Short mmCIF file of N, CA and C and ligand atoms in Angstrom, two decimals:
data_model
loop_
_atom_site.label_atom_id
_atom_site.label_comp_id
_atom_site.label_asym_id
_atom_site.label_seq_id
_atom_site.Cartn_x
_atom_site.Cartn_y
_atom_site.Cartn_z
N UNK A 1 10.94 5.34 -20.01
CA UNK A 1 10.52 4.14 -19.45
C UNK A 1 10.11 4.13 -18.36
N UNK A 2 8.86 3.97 -17.77
CA UNK A 2 8.66 3.98 -16.57
C UNK A 2 9.12 2.58 -15.80
N UNK A 3 9.32 2.84 -14.40
CA UNK A 3 10.09 1.82 -13.43
C UNK A 3 9.27 0.62 -13.45
N UNK A 4 10.00 -0.32 -13.04
CA UNK A 4 9.26 -1.68 -12.83
C UNK A 4 9.20 -2.24 -11.42
N UNK A 5 9.08 -0.87 -10.75
CA UNK A 5 8.73 -1.55 -9.23
C UNK A 5 7.79 -0.33 -8.73
N UNK A 6 7.14 -1.07 -8.08
CA UNK A 6 6.30 -0.27 -7.16
C UNK A 6 6.34 -1.02 -5.56
N UNK A 7 5.44 -0.26 -4.64
CA UNK A 7 5.21 -0.54 -3.14
C UNK A 7 3.86 -0.92 -2.60
N UNK A 8 3.26 -1.62 -2.01
CA UNK A 8 2.01 -1.89 -1.32
C UNK A 8 1.97 -2.06 0.05
N UNK A 9 1.30 -1.95 0.57
CA UNK A 9 0.79 -2.42 1.96
C UNK A 9 -0.95 -2.68 1.99
N UNK A 10 -0.94 -4.09 2.84
CA UNK A 10 -2.39 -4.14 2.90
C UNK A 10 -2.61 -3.64 4.23
N UNK A 11 -3.65 -2.88 4.36
CA UNK A 11 -3.64 -1.71 5.54
C UNK A 11 -4.47 -2.76 6.78
N UNK A 12 -4.48 -2.11 7.74
CA UNK A 12 -5.01 -2.74 9.28
C UNK A 12 -6.02 -3.68 8.81
N UNK A 13 -7.47 -3.01 8.55
CA UNK A 13 -8.71 -3.46 8.75
C UNK A 13 -8.52 -4.37 7.36
N UNK A 14 -8.39 -4.39 6.31
CA UNK A 14 -8.18 -5.08 5.29
C UNK A 14 -7.75 -6.28 5.63
N UNK A 15 -6.63 -6.42 6.00
CA UNK A 15 -5.65 -7.58 7.09
C UNK A 15 -6.60 -8.33 7.99
N UNK A 16 -7.07 -7.62 8.63
CA UNK A 16 -7.81 -7.97 9.93
C UNK A 16 -9.31 -8.97 9.35
N UNK A 17 -9.97 -8.16 8.43
CA UNK A 17 -11.22 -8.68 7.95
C UNK A 17 -10.76 -10.10 6.62
N UNK A 18 -9.23 -10.58 7.23
CA UNK A 18 -8.97 -11.78 6.23
C UNK A 18 -9.10 -11.49 4.88
N UNK A 19 -9.09 -10.27 4.25
CA UNK A 19 -8.86 -9.74 2.91
C UNK A 19 -7.37 -10.53 2.13
N UNK A 20 -6.35 -10.55 2.98
CA UNK A 20 -5.18 -10.04 2.19
C UNK A 20 -5.13 -11.59 1.23
N UNK A 21 -5.54 -12.62 1.05
CA UNK A 21 -5.38 -13.95 0.47
C UNK A 21 -6.31 -13.50 -0.71
N UNK A 22 -7.13 -13.16 -0.69
CA UNK A 22 -7.66 -12.41 -1.92
C UNK A 22 -7.04 -11.18 -2.92
N UNK A 23 -6.81 -10.53 -2.18
CA UNK A 23 -5.83 -9.08 -2.64
C UNK A 23 -4.61 -9.91 -3.14
N UNK A 24 -3.76 -10.80 -2.74
CA UNK A 24 -2.82 -11.03 -3.45
C UNK A 24 -2.84 -11.76 -4.34
N UNK A 25 -4.05 -12.51 -4.55
CA UNK A 25 -4.29 -13.39 -5.90
C UNK A 25 -4.70 -12.18 -6.88
N UNK A 26 -5.24 -11.23 -6.56
CA UNK A 26 -5.73 -10.18 -7.84
C UNK A 26 -3.94 -9.65 -8.39
N UNK A 27 -3.28 -9.43 -7.21
CA UNK A 27 -1.90 -8.75 -7.64
C UNK A 27 -1.28 -9.89 -8.35
N UNK A 28 -1.31 -11.36 -8.05
CA UNK A 28 -0.68 -12.09 -8.79
C UNK A 28 -1.07 -11.95 -10.58
N UNK A 29 -2.01 -12.24 -10.33
CA UNK A 29 -3.14 -12.57 -11.14
C UNK A 29 -3.13 -11.39 -12.56
N UNK A 30 -2.73 -10.04 -12.19
CA UNK A 30 -2.51 -8.69 -12.61
C UNK A 30 -1.10 -8.94 -13.63
N UNK A 31 -0.14 -10.14 -12.93
CA UNK A 31 1.12 -10.32 -13.65
C UNK A 31 2.23 -9.14 -12.76
N UNK A 32 2.14 -8.98 -11.45
CA UNK A 32 2.99 -8.54 -10.73
C UNK A 32 3.52 -9.76 -9.90
N UNK A 33 5.08 -9.60 -9.90
CA UNK A 33 5.84 -10.74 -9.25
C UNK A 33 6.29 -9.75 -7.49
N UNK A 34 6.10 -10.60 -6.83
CA UNK A 34 6.61 -10.15 -5.41
C UNK A 34 8.34 -10.11 -5.48
N UNK A 35 8.77 -9.08 -5.04
CA UNK A 35 10.10 -8.98 -4.73
C UNK A 35 10.56 -9.02 -3.24
N UNK A 36 9.59 -8.36 -2.61
CA UNK A 36 9.70 -9.02 -1.34
C UNK A 36 8.56 -8.67 -0.52
N UNK A 37 8.21 -9.59 0.84
CA UNK A 37 7.32 -8.91 1.47
C UNK A 37 7.29 -9.15 2.78
N UNK A 38 6.51 -8.71 3.57
CA UNK A 38 6.34 -9.13 5.39
C UNK A 38 5.31 -8.57 5.86
N UNK A 39 4.80 -9.50 7.05
CA UNK A 39 3.63 -9.21 8.10
C UNK A 39 4.40 -8.24 8.91
N UNK A 40 3.80 -6.95 9.42
CA UNK A 40 4.37 -6.44 10.18
C UNK A 40 3.53 -5.47 11.04
N UNK A 41 3.97 -4.97 12.25
CA UNK A 41 3.06 -3.46 12.62
C UNK A 41 3.59 -2.67 12.86
N UNK A 42 3.26 -1.28 12.36
CA UNK A 42 4.03 -0.58 12.88
C UNK A 42 3.80 0.55 14.07
N UNK A 43 5.00 1.56 14.68
CA UNK A 43 4.76 2.29 15.52
C UNK A 43 4.02 3.55 14.81
N UNK A 44 3.46 4.27 15.94
CA UNK A 44 3.22 5.54 15.18
C UNK A 44 3.95 6.21 14.71
N UNK A 45 5.30 6.28 15.28
CA UNK A 45 6.42 7.13 14.58
C UNK A 45 6.60 6.57 13.53
N UNK A 46 6.82 5.15 13.32
CA UNK A 46 7.28 4.38 11.74
C UNK A 46 6.28 5.08 11.00
N UNK A 47 4.91 4.56 11.20
CA UNK A 47 3.58 5.30 10.11
C UNK A 47 3.64 6.22 10.21
N UNK A 48 4.07 7.54 10.98
CA UNK A 48 4.09 9.09 10.99
C UNK A 48 5.16 9.19 9.73
N UNK A 49 6.59 8.53 9.83
CA UNK A 49 7.35 8.76 9.14
C UNK A 49 7.24 8.45 7.59
N UNK A 50 6.44 7.40 7.40
CA UNK A 50 6.03 7.05 6.25
C UNK A 50 5.23 7.83 5.17
N UNK A 51 4.06 8.26 6.27
CA UNK A 51 3.51 9.38 5.82
C UNK A 51 3.65 10.95 5.73
N UNK A 52 4.90 10.64 5.82
CA UNK A 52 5.77 12.42 6.13
C UNK A 52 4.91 13.71 5.45
N UNK A 53 5.07 13.12 3.55
CA UNK A 53 4.37 14.04 2.74
C UNK A 53 3.03 14.59 3.28
N UNK A 54 2.09 13.86 4.20
CA UNK A 54 0.86 14.50 4.58
C UNK A 54 0.82 15.28 5.80
N UNK A 55 2.16 15.23 6.13
CA UNK A 55 2.14 15.80 7.74
C UNK A 55 1.13 17.02 7.72
N UNK A 56 1.06 17.84 7.18
CA UNK A 56 0.42 19.07 7.33
C UNK A 56 -1.24 18.78 7.24
N UNK A 57 -1.57 17.77 6.46
CA UNK A 57 -2.92 17.43 5.87
C UNK A 57 -4.13 17.45 7.13
N UNK A 58 -5.18 17.71 7.39
CA UNK A 58 -5.68 17.45 8.63
C UNK A 58 -6.41 15.82 8.87
N UNK A 59 -5.89 15.14 7.90
CA UNK A 59 -6.31 13.92 8.26
C UNK A 59 -5.06 12.99 8.81
N UNK A 60 -3.75 13.23 8.78
CA UNK A 60 -2.83 13.04 9.16
C UNK A 60 -2.45 12.21 10.64
N UNK A 61 -3.18 13.15 11.65
CA UNK A 61 -2.96 12.15 13.22
C UNK A 61 -4.02 10.87 12.88
N UNK A 62 -4.94 11.39 12.55
CA UNK A 62 -6.02 9.75 12.59
C UNK A 62 -5.40 8.85 11.43
N UNK A 63 -4.77 8.99 10.25
CA UNK A 63 -4.14 8.15 9.42
C UNK A 63 -3.06 7.60 10.32
N UNK A 64 -2.19 8.27 10.89
CA UNK A 64 -1.20 7.52 11.54
C UNK A 64 -1.48 6.48 12.56
N UNK A 65 -2.81 6.93 13.43
CA UNK A 65 -2.99 6.13 14.43
C UNK A 65 -3.90 4.73 13.74
N UNK A 66 -4.54 5.05 12.75
CA UNK A 66 -4.94 3.68 11.96
C UNK A 66 -4.29 2.79 11.71
N UNK A 67 -3.11 3.37 10.80
CA UNK A 67 -2.05 2.83 10.10
C UNK A 67 -1.10 2.03 11.26
N UNK A 68 -0.94 2.24 12.81
CA UNK A 68 -0.25 1.83 13.89
C UNK A 68 -1.25 0.78 14.73
N UNK A 69 -2.83 1.00 14.10
CA UNK A 69 -3.29 0.44 14.85
C UNK A 69 -3.27 -1.55 14.73
N UNK A 70 -2.76 -2.12 13.64
CA UNK A 70 -2.80 -3.44 13.96
C UNK A 70 -1.66 -4.03 12.81
N UNK A 71 -1.69 -5.38 12.42
CA UNK A 71 -0.77 -5.81 11.48
C UNK A 71 -0.93 -5.53 10.47
N UNK A 72 0.27 -5.19 9.13
CA UNK A 72 -0.03 -4.91 7.90
C UNK A 72 0.96 -5.88 7.11
N UNK A 73 0.52 -5.98 5.82
CA UNK A 73 1.43 -6.87 4.80
C UNK A 73 1.89 -5.38 4.26
N UNK A 74 3.46 -5.37 4.36
CA UNK A 74 3.94 -4.87 3.24
C UNK A 74 4.63 -5.55 1.97
N UNK A 75 4.85 -5.03 0.93
CA UNK A 75 5.17 -5.81 -0.12
C UNK A 75 5.97 -5.12 -1.22
N UNK A 76 6.82 -5.07 -1.86
CA UNK A 76 7.43 -4.88 -2.95
C UNK A 76 7.16 -5.47 -4.36
N UNK A 77 6.51 -5.11 -5.32
CA UNK A 77 6.15 -5.68 -6.22
C UNK A 77 6.53 -5.21 -7.94
N UNK A 78 6.74 -6.06 -8.50
CA UNK A 78 8.16 -5.90 -9.98
C UNK A 78 6.44 -6.42 -11.09
N UNK A 79 6.69 -5.24 -12.40
CA UNK A 79 5.99 -5.60 -13.55
C UNK A 79 6.17 -4.27 -14.15
N UNK A 80 6.32 -4.26 -15.61
CA UNK A 80 6.55 -3.34 -16.18
C UNK A 80 5.51 -2.58 -16.08
N UNK A 81 5.91 -1.24 -16.40
CA UNK A 81 4.75 0.30 -15.86
C UNK A 81 4.39 -0.12 -14.19
N UNK A 82 5.18 -0.54 -13.57
CA UNK A 82 4.11 -0.63 -12.49
C UNK A 82 3.79 0.09 -11.40
N UNK A 83 3.83 1.43 -11.37
CA UNK A 83 3.14 2.56 -10.48
C UNK A 83 1.93 2.48 -11.36
N UNK A 84 1.82 2.77 -12.63
CA UNK A 84 0.60 3.20 -13.02
C UNK A 84 -0.43 1.74 -13.15
N UNK A 85 0.43 0.54 -13.55
CA UNK A 85 -0.54 -0.32 -13.45
C UNK A 85 -1.22 -0.94 -12.33
N UNK A 86 -0.38 -0.61 -11.24
CA UNK A 86 -0.93 -0.96 -9.99
C UNK A 86 -1.82 -0.11 -9.19
N UNK A 87 -1.82 1.29 -9.74
CA UNK A 87 -2.74 2.47 -9.16
C UNK A 87 -4.16 1.86 -10.10
N UNK A 88 -3.72 1.25 -11.10
CA UNK A 88 -5.57 1.02 -12.01
C UNK A 88 -6.00 -0.08 -11.12
N UNK A 89 -4.81 -0.80 -10.91
CA UNK A 89 -5.72 -2.20 -10.22
C UNK A 89 -6.47 -1.84 -8.89
N UNK A 90 -5.72 -1.38 -8.09
CA UNK A 90 -6.22 -0.67 -6.72
C UNK A 90 -7.14 0.11 -6.87
N UNK A 91 -7.40 0.98 -7.84
CA UNK A 91 -8.97 1.84 -7.84
C UNK A 91 -8.30 3.68 -7.36
N UNK A 92 -9.37 4.30 -7.42
CA UNK A 92 -9.02 5.65 -6.80
C UNK A 92 -9.18 5.35 -5.26
N UNK A 93 -8.59 6.26 -4.73
CA UNK A 93 -7.97 6.69 -3.08
C UNK A 93 -9.60 6.20 -2.28
N UNK A 94 -10.43 7.38 -2.51
CA UNK A 94 -11.71 6.99 -2.32
C UNK A 94 -12.30 6.02 -2.73
N UNK A 95 -12.71 5.17 -1.85
CA UNK A 95 -13.11 3.84 -2.50
C UNK A 95 -14.58 3.90 -3.14
N UNK A 96 -15.34 5.36 -3.00
CA UNK A 96 -16.55 5.67 -3.78
C UNK A 96 -16.38 5.95 -5.21
N UNK A 97 -14.90 6.10 -5.45
CA UNK A 97 -14.72 6.51 -6.49
C UNK A 97 -13.95 5.38 -7.92
N UNK A 98 -13.74 4.33 -6.72
CA UNK A 98 -12.94 3.23 -7.41
C UNK A 98 -13.99 2.60 -8.36
N UNK A 99 -13.10 2.10 -9.23
CA UNK A 99 -13.69 1.38 -10.68
C UNK A 99 -14.47 0.36 -10.11
N UNK A 100 -15.23 -0.34 -10.29
CA UNK A 100 -15.84 -1.59 -10.32
C UNK A 100 -14.90 -3.00 -10.53
N UNK A 101 -14.58 -3.46 -9.64
CA UNK A 101 -13.39 -4.60 -9.78
C UNK A 101 -12.44 -4.50 -9.05
N UNK A 102 -11.76 -3.13 -8.79
CA UNK A 102 -10.57 -2.85 -8.10
C UNK A 102 -10.56 -3.43 -6.93
N UNK A 103 -9.56 -3.19 -6.25
CA UNK A 103 -9.13 -3.84 -4.72
C UNK A 103 -9.80 -3.34 -3.86
N UNK A 104 -9.79 -1.63 -4.45
CA UNK A 104 -10.21 -1.17 -3.12
C UNK A 104 -11.61 -0.75 -3.07
N UNK A 105 -12.44 -0.84 -4.54
CA UNK A 105 -14.14 -0.93 -4.84
C UNK A 105 -14.32 -2.66 -4.19
N UNK A 106 -13.66 -3.90 -3.99
CA UNK A 106 -14.03 -5.07 -3.42
C UNK A 106 -13.67 -4.77 -1.79
N UNK A 107 -12.67 -4.12 -1.55
CA UNK A 107 -12.30 -4.54 0.02
C UNK A 107 -11.86 -3.17 1.13
N UNK A 108 -12.08 -1.59 0.41
CA UNK A 108 -12.16 -0.84 1.23
C UNK A 108 -13.38 -0.79 2.17
N UNK A 109 -12.57 -0.11 3.36
CA UNK A 109 -14.17 0.05 4.27
C UNK A 109 -14.63 1.51 4.08
N UNK A 110 -13.43 2.43 4.07
CA UNK A 110 -13.76 4.30 3.53
C UNK A 110 -12.53 4.70 3.04
N UNK A 111 -12.76 5.75 3.18
CA UNK A 111 -11.33 6.91 2.48
C UNK A 111 -10.02 6.44 3.55
N UNK A 112 -9.99 6.37 4.44
CA UNK A 112 -8.87 5.93 5.14
C UNK A 112 -8.65 4.58 5.07
N UNK A 113 -9.58 3.82 5.16
CA UNK A 113 -9.41 2.37 5.54
C UNK A 113 -9.63 1.73 4.17
N UNK A 114 -8.74 2.07 3.32
CA UNK A 114 -9.18 2.07 1.59
C UNK A 114 -8.23 0.76 1.36
N UNK A 115 -8.00 -0.32 2.00
CA UNK A 115 -7.73 -1.43 1.74
C UNK A 115 -6.00 -1.45 1.40
N UNK A 116 -5.38 -0.72 0.76
CA UNK A 116 -4.11 -0.93 0.44
C UNK A 116 -3.57 0.46 -0.11
N UNK A 117 -2.24 0.73 0.21
CA UNK A 117 -1.46 1.62 -0.36
C UNK A 117 -0.81 1.42 -1.73
N UNK A 118 -0.66 2.36 -2.25
CA UNK A 118 -0.15 2.40 -3.62
C UNK A 118 0.73 3.30 -3.89
N UNK A 119 2.19 3.29 -4.43
CA UNK A 119 3.37 3.89 -4.68
C UNK A 119 2.56 5.44 -5.71
N UNK A 120 3.08 6.64 -5.40
CA UNK A 120 2.18 7.01 -6.49
C UNK A 120 3.80 7.68 -7.68
N UNK A 121 4.83 7.03 -7.74
CA UNK A 121 5.87 7.48 -8.48
C UNK A 121 6.90 6.51 -8.32
N UNK A 122 7.74 6.43 -9.57
CA UNK A 122 8.55 5.56 -9.24
C UNK A 122 9.76 5.76 -8.53
N UNK A 123 10.01 6.82 -8.07
CA UNK A 123 10.72 7.72 -7.26
C UNK A 123 10.64 6.99 -5.64
N UNK A 124 9.16 7.14 -5.63
CA UNK A 124 8.56 6.99 -4.12
C UNK A 124 8.46 5.43 -4.05
N UNK A 125 8.37 4.61 -5.18
CA UNK A 125 8.08 3.29 -5.24
C UNK A 125 9.57 2.95 -4.05
N UNK A 126 10.72 2.96 -4.62
CA UNK A 126 12.10 2.80 -4.28
C UNK A 126 12.30 3.28 -3.07
N UNK A 127 11.70 4.58 -2.33
CA UNK A 127 12.10 5.01 -1.39
C UNK A 127 11.21 3.99 -0.27
N UNK A 128 10.18 3.91 -0.47
CA UNK A 128 9.07 3.18 0.34
C UNK A 128 9.54 1.75 0.24
N UNK A 129 10.11 1.14 -0.85
CA UNK A 129 10.49 0.06 -0.72
C UNK A 129 11.57 -0.46 0.23
N UNK A 130 12.39 0.52 0.20
CA UNK A 130 13.99 0.69 0.82
C UNK A 130 13.65 1.18 2.67
N UNK A 131 12.21 1.88 2.57
CA UNK A 131 11.89 1.99 4.06
C UNK A 131 11.45 0.64 4.99
N UNK A 132 11.21 -0.24 4.33
CA UNK A 132 10.65 -1.49 4.75
C UNK A 132 11.62 -2.59 4.77
N UNK A 133 12.33 -2.64 3.47
CA UNK A 133 13.14 -4.14 3.17
C UNK A 133 14.43 -3.34 3.11
N UNK A 134 15.00 -4.19 3.49
CA UNK A 134 17.19 -4.20 3.47
C UNK A 134 17.23 -4.67 1.76
N UNK A 135 18.16 -4.62 1.45
CA UNK A 135 18.90 -5.00 0.30
C UNK A 135 18.84 -6.74 0.16
N UNK A 136 19.04 -7.06 1.41
CA UNK A 136 19.17 -8.47 1.53
C UNK A 136 17.90 -8.93 1.64
N UNK A 137 16.60 -8.15 1.89
CA UNK A 137 15.43 -8.93 1.58
C UNK A 137 14.27 -8.57 0.29
N UNK A 138 15.07 -8.13 -0.42
CA UNK A 138 14.38 -7.62 -1.92
C UNK A 138 15.20 -8.52 -2.81
N UNK A 139 14.30 -9.12 -3.41
CA UNK A 139 14.98 -10.64 -4.59
C UNK A 139 14.62 -9.89 -5.78
P1 LIG B 1 -2.91 6.09 0.51
O1 LIG B 1 -2.69 5.61 -0.60
O2 LIG B 1 -2.03 5.20 1.72
O3 LIG B 1 -2.20 7.58 0.75
C1 LIG B 1 -2.38 8.24 1.58
C2 LIG B 1 -3.51 8.22 2.59
O4 LIG B 1 -3.96 9.01 3.18
C3 LIG B 1 -4.51 7.32 1.91
O5 LIG B 1 -4.85 6.23 1.13
C4 LIG B 1 -6.08 7.80 2.69
O6 LIG B 1 -5.88 6.36 3.56
C5 LIG B 1 -5.80 8.19 3.22
N1 LIG B 1 -6.34 9.97 2.82
C6 LIG B 1 -6.16 10.26 1.76
N2 LIG B 1 -7.08 11.68 1.53
C7 LIG B 1 -7.67 11.31 2.83
C8 LIG B 1 -8.80 12.32 3.50
N3 LIG B 1 -8.93 13.50 2.53
N4 LIG B 1 -9.14 11.82 4.50
C9 LIG B 1 -8.96 10.70 4.99
N5 LIG B 1 -7.74 10.24 4.67
C10 LIG B 1 -7.03 10.25 3.67
#
């Protein structure tokens, strides 16, 4: 049975463009419940640690710079089959391949500035939620 938790960030460009409200509306209307949420700005070290798994990739330094360039909204979301359903809702990583009507299709700027992050597994959903939120911040 798939897990009920996923984790998302509204990335700096989408936040700066005032797309957060529209994105959260799509998330609510798809049946996700917000378990935790905060507006914050990552330091380069914090962004680097979050994306540690991509450390050897050529885009890592640029991704870290971008993700620490301005405020983001971090949120933990609950729904049956949360990881898979959220990945369907946001669309492909590269917005050029994101299905019509998905969050990335509607609000991404480019591959790096792709509007939102979504966990890729149940295990990472827990790791990522715990990275941002203490136990008393998760409802
Ligand atoms: P995200 O879902 O947050 O997970 C890792 C991020 O790395 C991804 O969204 C993109 O923002 C970025 N990314 C993935 N592949 C590339 C790439 N080939 N070039 C630049 N950025 C990438």
